[in-house]
C-alpha cells in the first residue's frame, strides 16, 4: 500500500511519529512536507498530497495539522477524496467500513488527540476494508453527484 503523508507545523511532530511507524510496518510512503515546526500554511502540503491520492498515485493519505480540521477541509475539496478527521478508533473503523475514506486526518496538538491514540487510529484505519455494502456504495456515489 502506498501512502501520501503531509502536515503543517502544528502536525509536524505527529507526522514524524506516524512516518516512523509506517516505515517500521513496511508501507511505501511519500512525505509531501512540511519539514519543520516553522509556521506555514497547511493547504500548501495537504492539497498536492490529496491531489496525488485522487490521481491514483497513492492508495491512501494521512495528513496532520494542529486540529486535523484544516487539512481535512483541504482534502475534501479535491474530487474523489473522502477525508475523515478521526478522533477515536471507532470513528476510524467506521470511516473505512461505511465511507471508504481514502484520507485520514489527525490533530497534532496533544490537547486534542493523544499521540499514542493517534497511532492506534492509524493502525485500525489502514487495516479496515470498505464493507462494500450496497447502501454505502449508493451513498458514496451520491457524494460525487
Ligand atoms: C495552525 O495554527 C492551525 O490553524 C492548523 O494547524 C490547523 O489546526 C488548522 O485547522
Coordinates of N, CA and C and ligand atoms in Angstrom, one line a residue:
X1 N 0.8 -1.2 0.0 CA 0.0 0.0 0.0 C 0.9 1.3 0.0
X2 N 0.6 2.2 -0.9 CA 1.3 3.4 -1.0 C 0.6 4.6 -0.3
X3 N 1.3 5.2 0.6 CA 0.6 6.3 1.4 C 1.3 7.6 1.3
X4 N 0.5 8.6 1.0 CA 1.0 10.0 1.0 C 0.8 10.6 2.4
X5 N 1.9 11.2 2.9 CA 1.7 11.9 4.2 C 2.0 13.4 4.1
X6 N 1.4 14.2 4.9 CA 1.6 15.6 4.8 C 1.2 16.3 6.1
X7 N 1.8 17.4 6.4 CA 1.4 18.2 7.6 C 1.7 19.6 7.5
X8 N 1.2 20.4 8.4 CA 1.8 21.8 8.6 C 2.6 21.7 9.8
X9 N 3.0 22.9 10.3 CA 3.9 22.9 11.5 C 3.2 22.3 12.8
X10 N 1.9 22.5 12.9 CA 1.1 22.0 14.0 C 1.0 20.5 14.0
X11 N 1.2 19.9 12.9 CA 1.0 18.4 12.8 C 2.4 17.8 12.5
X12 N 3.4 18.6 12.5 CA 4.8 18.0 12.1 C 5.3 16.9 13.1
X13 N 5.2 17.2 14.4 CA 5.7 16.2 15.3 C 4.9 14.9 15.2
X14 N 3.6 15.0 15.1 CA 2.8 13.7 15.0 C 3.1 13.0 13.6
X15 N 3.3 13.8 12.6 CA 3.6 13.2 11.3 C 4.9 12.4 11.4
X16 N 5.9 13.0 12.1 CA 7.2 12.3 12.3 C 7.0 10.9 13.0
X17 N 6.1 10.9 14.0 CA 5.8 9.6 14.7 C 5.2 8.6 13.8
X18 N 4.2 9.1 13.0 CA 3.4 8.3 12.1 C 4.4 7.7 11.0
X19 N 5.2 8.6 10.5 CA 6.2 8.2 9.4 C 7.1 7.1 9.9
X20 N 7.6 7.2 11.1 CA 8.4 6.1 11.7 C 7.6 4.8 11.8
X21 N 6.4 4.9 12.3 CA 5.5 3.8 12.4 C 5.3 3.1 11.1
X22 N 5.0 3.9 10.1 CA 4.7 3.4 8.7 C 5.9 2.7 8.1
X23 N 7.1 3.3 8.3 CA 8.3 2.7 7.8 C 8.6 1.4 8.4
X24 N 8.4 1.3 9.8 CA 8.6 0.1 10.5 C 7.6 -1.0 10.0
X25 N 6.4 -0.6 9.6 CA 5.4 -1.6 9.1 C 5.6 -1.8 7.6
X26 N 6.6 -1.3 7.0 CA 7.0 -1.5 5.6 C 6.0 -1.0 4.6
X27 N 5.3 0.1 5.0 CA 4.5 0.8 4.0 C 5.4 1.6 3.1
X28 N 4.9 1.8 1.8 CA 5.6 2.7 0.9 C 5.1 4.1 1.1
X29 N 5.9 5.0 1.5 CA 5.3 6.4 1.8 C 6.1 7.5 1.0
X30 N 5.3 8.6 0.8 CA 6.0 9.8 0.3 C 5.5 10.9 1.2
X31 N 6.5 11.7 1.7 CA 6.2 12.8 2.6 C 6.2 14.1 1.8
X32 N 5.0 14.7 1.8 CA 4.8 15.9 1.0 C 5.2 17.2 1.8
X33 N 5.8 17.0 3.0 CA 6.1 18.2 3.8 C 5.0 18.5 4.7
X34 N 5.2 19.5 5.5 CA 6.3 20.4 5.7 C 7.5 19.6 6.5
X35 N 8.6 20.3 6.6 CA 9.8 19.6 7.1 C 10.3 20.2 8.4
X36 N 9.5 21.1 9.0 CA 10.0 21.6 10.3 C 8.8 22.2 11.0
X37 N 9.0 22.7 12.2 CA 7.9 23.3 13.0 C 7.8 24.8 12.8
X38 N 8.4 25.3 11.7 CA 8.3 26.7 11.3 C 6.9 26.9 10.8
X39 N 6.3 28.0 11.2 CA 4.9 28.3 10.8 C 4.7 28.3 9.2
X40 N 3.7 27.6 8.8 CA 3.4 27.5 7.3 C 1.9 27.3 7.1
X41 N 1.5 27.2 5.9 CA 0.1 27.1 5.5 C -0.3 25.7 5.1
X42 N -1.2 25.1 5.8 CA -1.5 23.6 5.6 C -1.9 23.3 4.2
X43 N -2.6 24.2 3.4 CA -3.0 23.8 2.1 C -1.8 23.6 1.1
X44 N -0.7 24.2 1.4 CA 0.5 24.1 0.6 C 1.0 22.6 0.6
X45 N 0.7 21.9 1.6 CA 1.1 20.5 1.7 C 0.0 19.5 1.5
X46 N -1.2 19.8 2.1 CA -2.3 18.9 2.1 C -2.9 18.8 0.7
X47 N -2.9 19.9 0.0 CA -3.5 19.9 -1.4 C -2.8 19.1 -2.4
X48 N -1.5 19.3 -2.6 CA -0.7 18.4 -3.5 C -0.8 16.9 -3.1
X49 N -0.8 16.7 -1.8 CA -0.8 15.3 -1.4 C -2.2 14.7 -1.7
X50 N -3.3 15.4 -1.4 CA -4.6 14.9 -1.7 C -4.8 14.7 -3.2
X51 N -4.3 15.7 -4.0 CA -4.4 15.5 -5.5 C -3.7 14.2 -6.0
X52 N -2.5 13.9 -5.3 CA -1.8 12.7 -5.7 C -2.6 11.4 -5.3
X53 N -3.3 11.5 -4.2 CA -4.2 10.4 -3.9 C -5.3 10.3 -4.9
X54 N -6.0 11.4 -5.2 CA -7.1 11.4 -6.1 C -6.7 10.9 -7.5
X55 N -5.5 11.2 -7.9 CA -4.9 10.8 -9.2 C -4.7 9.3 -9.2
X56 N -4.5 8.7 -8.1 CA -4.2 7.2 -8.0 C -2.8 6.9 -7.8
X57 N -2.0 8.0 -7.6 CA -0.5 7.7 -7.3 C -0.3 7.1 -6.0
X58 N -1.3 7.3 -5.1 CA -1.2 6.7 -3.7 C -2.6 6.0 -3.4
X59 N -2.5 5.0 -2.6 CA -3.8 4.3 -2.2 C -4.5 5.1 -1.1
X60 N -3.7 5.7 -0.2 CA -4.3 6.4 1.0 C -3.4 7.7 1.3
X61 N -4.0 8.6 2.0 CA -3.3 9.7 2.5 C -3.5 9.9 4.0
X62 N -2.5 10.3 4.7 CA -2.6 10.6 6.2 C -2.0 12.0 6.4
X63 N -2.9 12.9 6.8 CA -2.5 14.3 6.9 C -2.7 14.8 8.3
X64 N -1.8 15.7 8.8 CA -1.9 16.2 10.2 C -1.7 17.7 10.2
X65 N -2.5 18.4 11.0 CA -2.3 19.8 11.3 C -2.6 19.9 12.8
X66 N -2.7 21.1 13.3 CA -2.9 21.3 14.8 C -4.1 20.6 15.2
X67 N -5.2 20.8 14.5 CA -6.5 20.2 14.9 C -7.0 19.1 14.0
X68 N -6.4 18.9 12.9 CA -6.8 18.0 11.9 C -7.9 18.5 11.0
X69 N -8.4 19.7 11.3 CA -9.5 20.3 10.6 C -9.1 20.9 9.3
X70 N -8.0 21.7 9.3 CA -7.6 22.5 8.1 C -7.3 21.5 7.0
X71 N -6.5 20.5 7.3 CA -6.1 19.5 6.3 C -7.3 18.7 5.8
X72 N -8.3 18.5 6.7 CA -9.5 17.7 6.3 C -10.3 18.6 5.3
X73 N -10.5 19.8 5.6 CA -11.2 20.7 4.7 C -10.5 20.7 3.3
X74 N -9.2 20.9 3.4 CA -8.4 21.0 2.1 C -8.6 19.7 1.3
X75 N -8.4 18.6 1.9 CA -8.5 17.3 1.2 C -9.9 17.1 0.6
X76 N -10.9 17.4 1.4 CA -12.3 17.1 1.0 C -12.7 18.0 -0.2
X77 N -11.9 19.1 -0.5 CA -12.2 19.9 -1.7 C -11.8 19.2 -3.0
X78 N -11.0 18.2 -2.9 CA -10.5 17.5 -4.1 C -11.4 16.4 -4.5
X79 N -11.9 16.4 -5.7 CA -12.8 15.4 -6.2 C -12.2 14.0 -6.0
X80 N -13.0 13.1 -5.5 CA -12.5 11.7 -5.3 C -12.0 11.5 -3.9
X81 N -11.7 12.6 -3.2 CA -11.2 12.4 -1.8 C -12.4 12.3 -0.8
X82 N -12.3 11.4 0.1 CA -13.2 11.3 1.2 C -12.3 11.2 2.5
X83 N -12.2 12.4 3.1 CA -11.3 12.5 4.3 C -12.1 12.5 5.6
X84 N -11.5 11.8 6.6 CA -12.1 11.8 7.9 C -11.1 12.3 8.9
X85 N -11.6 13.3 9.7 CA -10.8 13.8 10.8 C -11.1 12.9 12.0
X86 N -10.4 11.8 12.2 CA -10.8 10.8 13.2 C -10.2 11.1 14.6
X87 N -11.0 10.9 15.6 CA -10.6 11.2 17.0 C -10.8 10.0 17.9
X88 N -11.1 8.8 17.3 CA -11.2 7.6 18.0 C -11.1 6.4 17.1
X89 N -10.7 5.2 17.7 CA -10.6 4.1 16.8 C -11.9 3.7 16.1
X90 N -13.0 3.9 16.9 CA -14.3 3.5 16.3 C -14.6 4.4 15.1
X91 N -14.4 5.7 15.2 CA -14.7 6.5 14.1 C -13.8 6.2 12.9
X92 N -12.5 5.8 13.2 CA -11.6 5.5 12.1 C -12.1 4.2 11.4
X93 N -12.5 3.2 12.2 CA -13.0 2.0 11.6 C -14.3 2.2 10.8
X94 N -15.2 3.0 11.3 CA -16.4 3.2 10.6 C -16.2 4.0 9.3
X95 N -15.2 4.9 9.4 CA -14.9 5.8 8.2 C -14.5 4.9 7.0
X96 N -13.9 3.8 7.3 CA -13.4 2.9 6.3 C -14.6 2.0 5.8
X97 N -15.3 1.4 6.8 CA -16.3 0.4 6.5 C -17.5 1.1 5.8
X98 N -17.9 2.3 6.2 CA -19.1 2.9 5.6 C -18.7 3.9 4.5
X99 N -17.6 4.7 4.8 CA -17.3 5.8 3.9 C -16.2 5.6 2.9
X100 N -15.6 4.4 3.0 CA -14.4 4.1 2.2 C -13.5 5.3 2.1
X101 N -13.2 5.9 3.3 CA -12.4 7.1 3.3 C -11.0 6.8 2.9
X102 N -10.5 7.6 2.0 CA -9.1 7.4 1.5 C -8.1 8.4 2.1
X103 N -8.5 9.3 2.9 CA -7.6 10.2 3.6 C -8.0 10.2 5.1
X104 N -7.0 10.1 5.9 CA -7.2 10.2 7.4 C -6.5 11.5 7.8
X105 N -7.2 12.3 8.6 CA -6.6 13.5 9.1 C -6.6 13.4 10.6
X106 N -5.6 13.9 11.2 CA -5.4 13.8 12.7 C -4.9 15.1 13.3
X107 N -5.3 15.4 14.5 CA -4.9 16.5 15.3 C -3.5 16.3 15.8
X108 N -2.6 17.2 15.6 CA -1.2 17.0 16.1 C -1.0 17.6 17.4
X109 N -1.9 18.4 17.9 CA -1.8 19.0 19.2 C -2.3 18.0 20.3
X110 N -1.4 17.8 21.3 CA -1.7 16.8 22.3 C -3.0 17.1 23.0
X111 N -3.3 18.4 23.2 CA -4.6 18.7 23.9 C -5.8 18.2 23.2
X112 N -5.7 18.0 21.8 CA -6.9 17.5 21.1 C -6.8 16.0 20.9
X113 N -5.6 15.4 20.7 CA -5.5 14.0 20.5 C -4.2 13.5 21.0
X114 N -4.3 12.4 21.9 CA -3.1 11.8 22.4 C -2.3 11.1 21.3
X115 N -1.0 11.3 21.2 CA -0.3 10.8 20.1 C -0.3 9.2 20.0
X116 N -0.4 8.6 21.2 CA -0.5 7.1 21.2 C -1.8 6.6 20.6
X117 N -2.9 7.4 21.0 CA -4.2 7.0 20.4 C -4.1 7.3 18.9
X118 N -3.4 8.3 18.5 CA -3.3 8.6 17.0 C -2.7 7.5 16.3
X119 N -1.7 6.8 16.9 CA -1.1 5.7 16.2 C -2.0 4.5 16.1
X120 N -2.8 4.3 17.2 CA -3.8 3.2 17.2 C -4.9 3.5 16.1
X121 N -5.2 4.8 15.9 CA -6.2 5.2 14.9 C -5.6 4.9 13.5
X122 N -4.4 5.2 13.3 CA -3.7 5.0 12.0 C -3.7 3.5 11.7
X123 N -3.4 2.7 12.7 CA -3.3 1.2 12.5 C -4.7 0.6 12.1
X124 N -5.7 1.0 12.9 CA -7.0 0.4 12.6 C -7.6 1.0 11.3
X125 N -7.3 2.2 11.0 CA -7.8 2.8 9.7 C -7.2 2.1 8.5
X126 N -5.9 1.8 8.6 CA -5.2 1.2 7.5 C -5.6 -0.3 7.3
X127 N -6.0 -0.9 8.4 CA -6.3 -2.3 8.4 C -7.8 -2.6 8.0
X128 N -8.6 -1.6 8.1 CA -10.1 -1.9 7.9 C -10.5 -1.7 6.5
X129 N -11.1 -2.8 5.9 CA -11.5 -2.7 4.5 C -12.9 -2.0 4.4
X130 N -13.2 -1.5 3.2 CA -14.6 -1.0 3.0 C -15.6 -2.2 3.0
X131 N -16.7 -2.0 3.5 CA -17.7 -3.1 3.6 C -18.2 -3.5 2.3
X132 N -18.3 -2.5 1.4 CA -18.8 -2.8 0.0 C -20.3 -2.9 0.0
X133 N -21.0 -2.7 1.1 CA -22.5 -2.8 1.2 C -23.1 -1.9 0.2
X134 N -24.2 -2.4 -0.4 CA -24.9 -1.6 -1.4 C -25.3 -0.2 -0.9
X135 N -25.8 -0.1 0.3 CA -26.3 1.2 0.8 C -25.1 2.2 0.9
X136 N -24.0 1.7 1.3 CA -22.8 2.6 1.4 C -22.3 3.0 0.0
X137 N -22.3 2.0 -0.9 CA -21.9 2.4 -2.3 C -22.8 3.4 -2.8
X138 N -24.1 3.2 -2.6 CA -25.1 4.2 -3.1 C -24.8 5.6 -2.6
X139 N -24.5 5.7 -1.3 CA -24.3 7.0 -0.6 C -23.0 7.6 -1.1
X140 N -22.0 6.8 -1.3 CA -20.7 7.4 -1.8 C -20.9 7.9 -3.2
X141 N -21.7 7.2 -4.0 CA -21.9 7.6 -5.4 C -22.6 9.0 -5.4
X142 N -23.5 9.1 -4.5 CA -24.3 10.4 -4.4 C -23.4 11.6 -4.0
X143 N -22.3 11.3 -3.3 CA -21.4 12.4 -2.9 C -20.8 13.0 -4.2
X144 N -20.4 12.2 -5.1 CA -19.7 12.6 -6.3 C -20.7 13.3 -7.3
X145 N -22.0 13.0 -7.1 CA -23.0 13.7 -8.0 C -23.1 13.1 -9.4
Ligands
LIG1 C1 -2.2 26.4 12.8 O1 -2.1 27.3 13.8 C2 -3.6 25.7 12.8 O2 -4.5 26.6 12.4 C3 -3.5 24.5 11.9 O3 -2.5 23.6 12.3 C4 -4.8 23.7 11.8 O4 -5.2 23.3 13.1 C5 -5.9 24.3 11.2 O5 -7.0 23.7 11.1

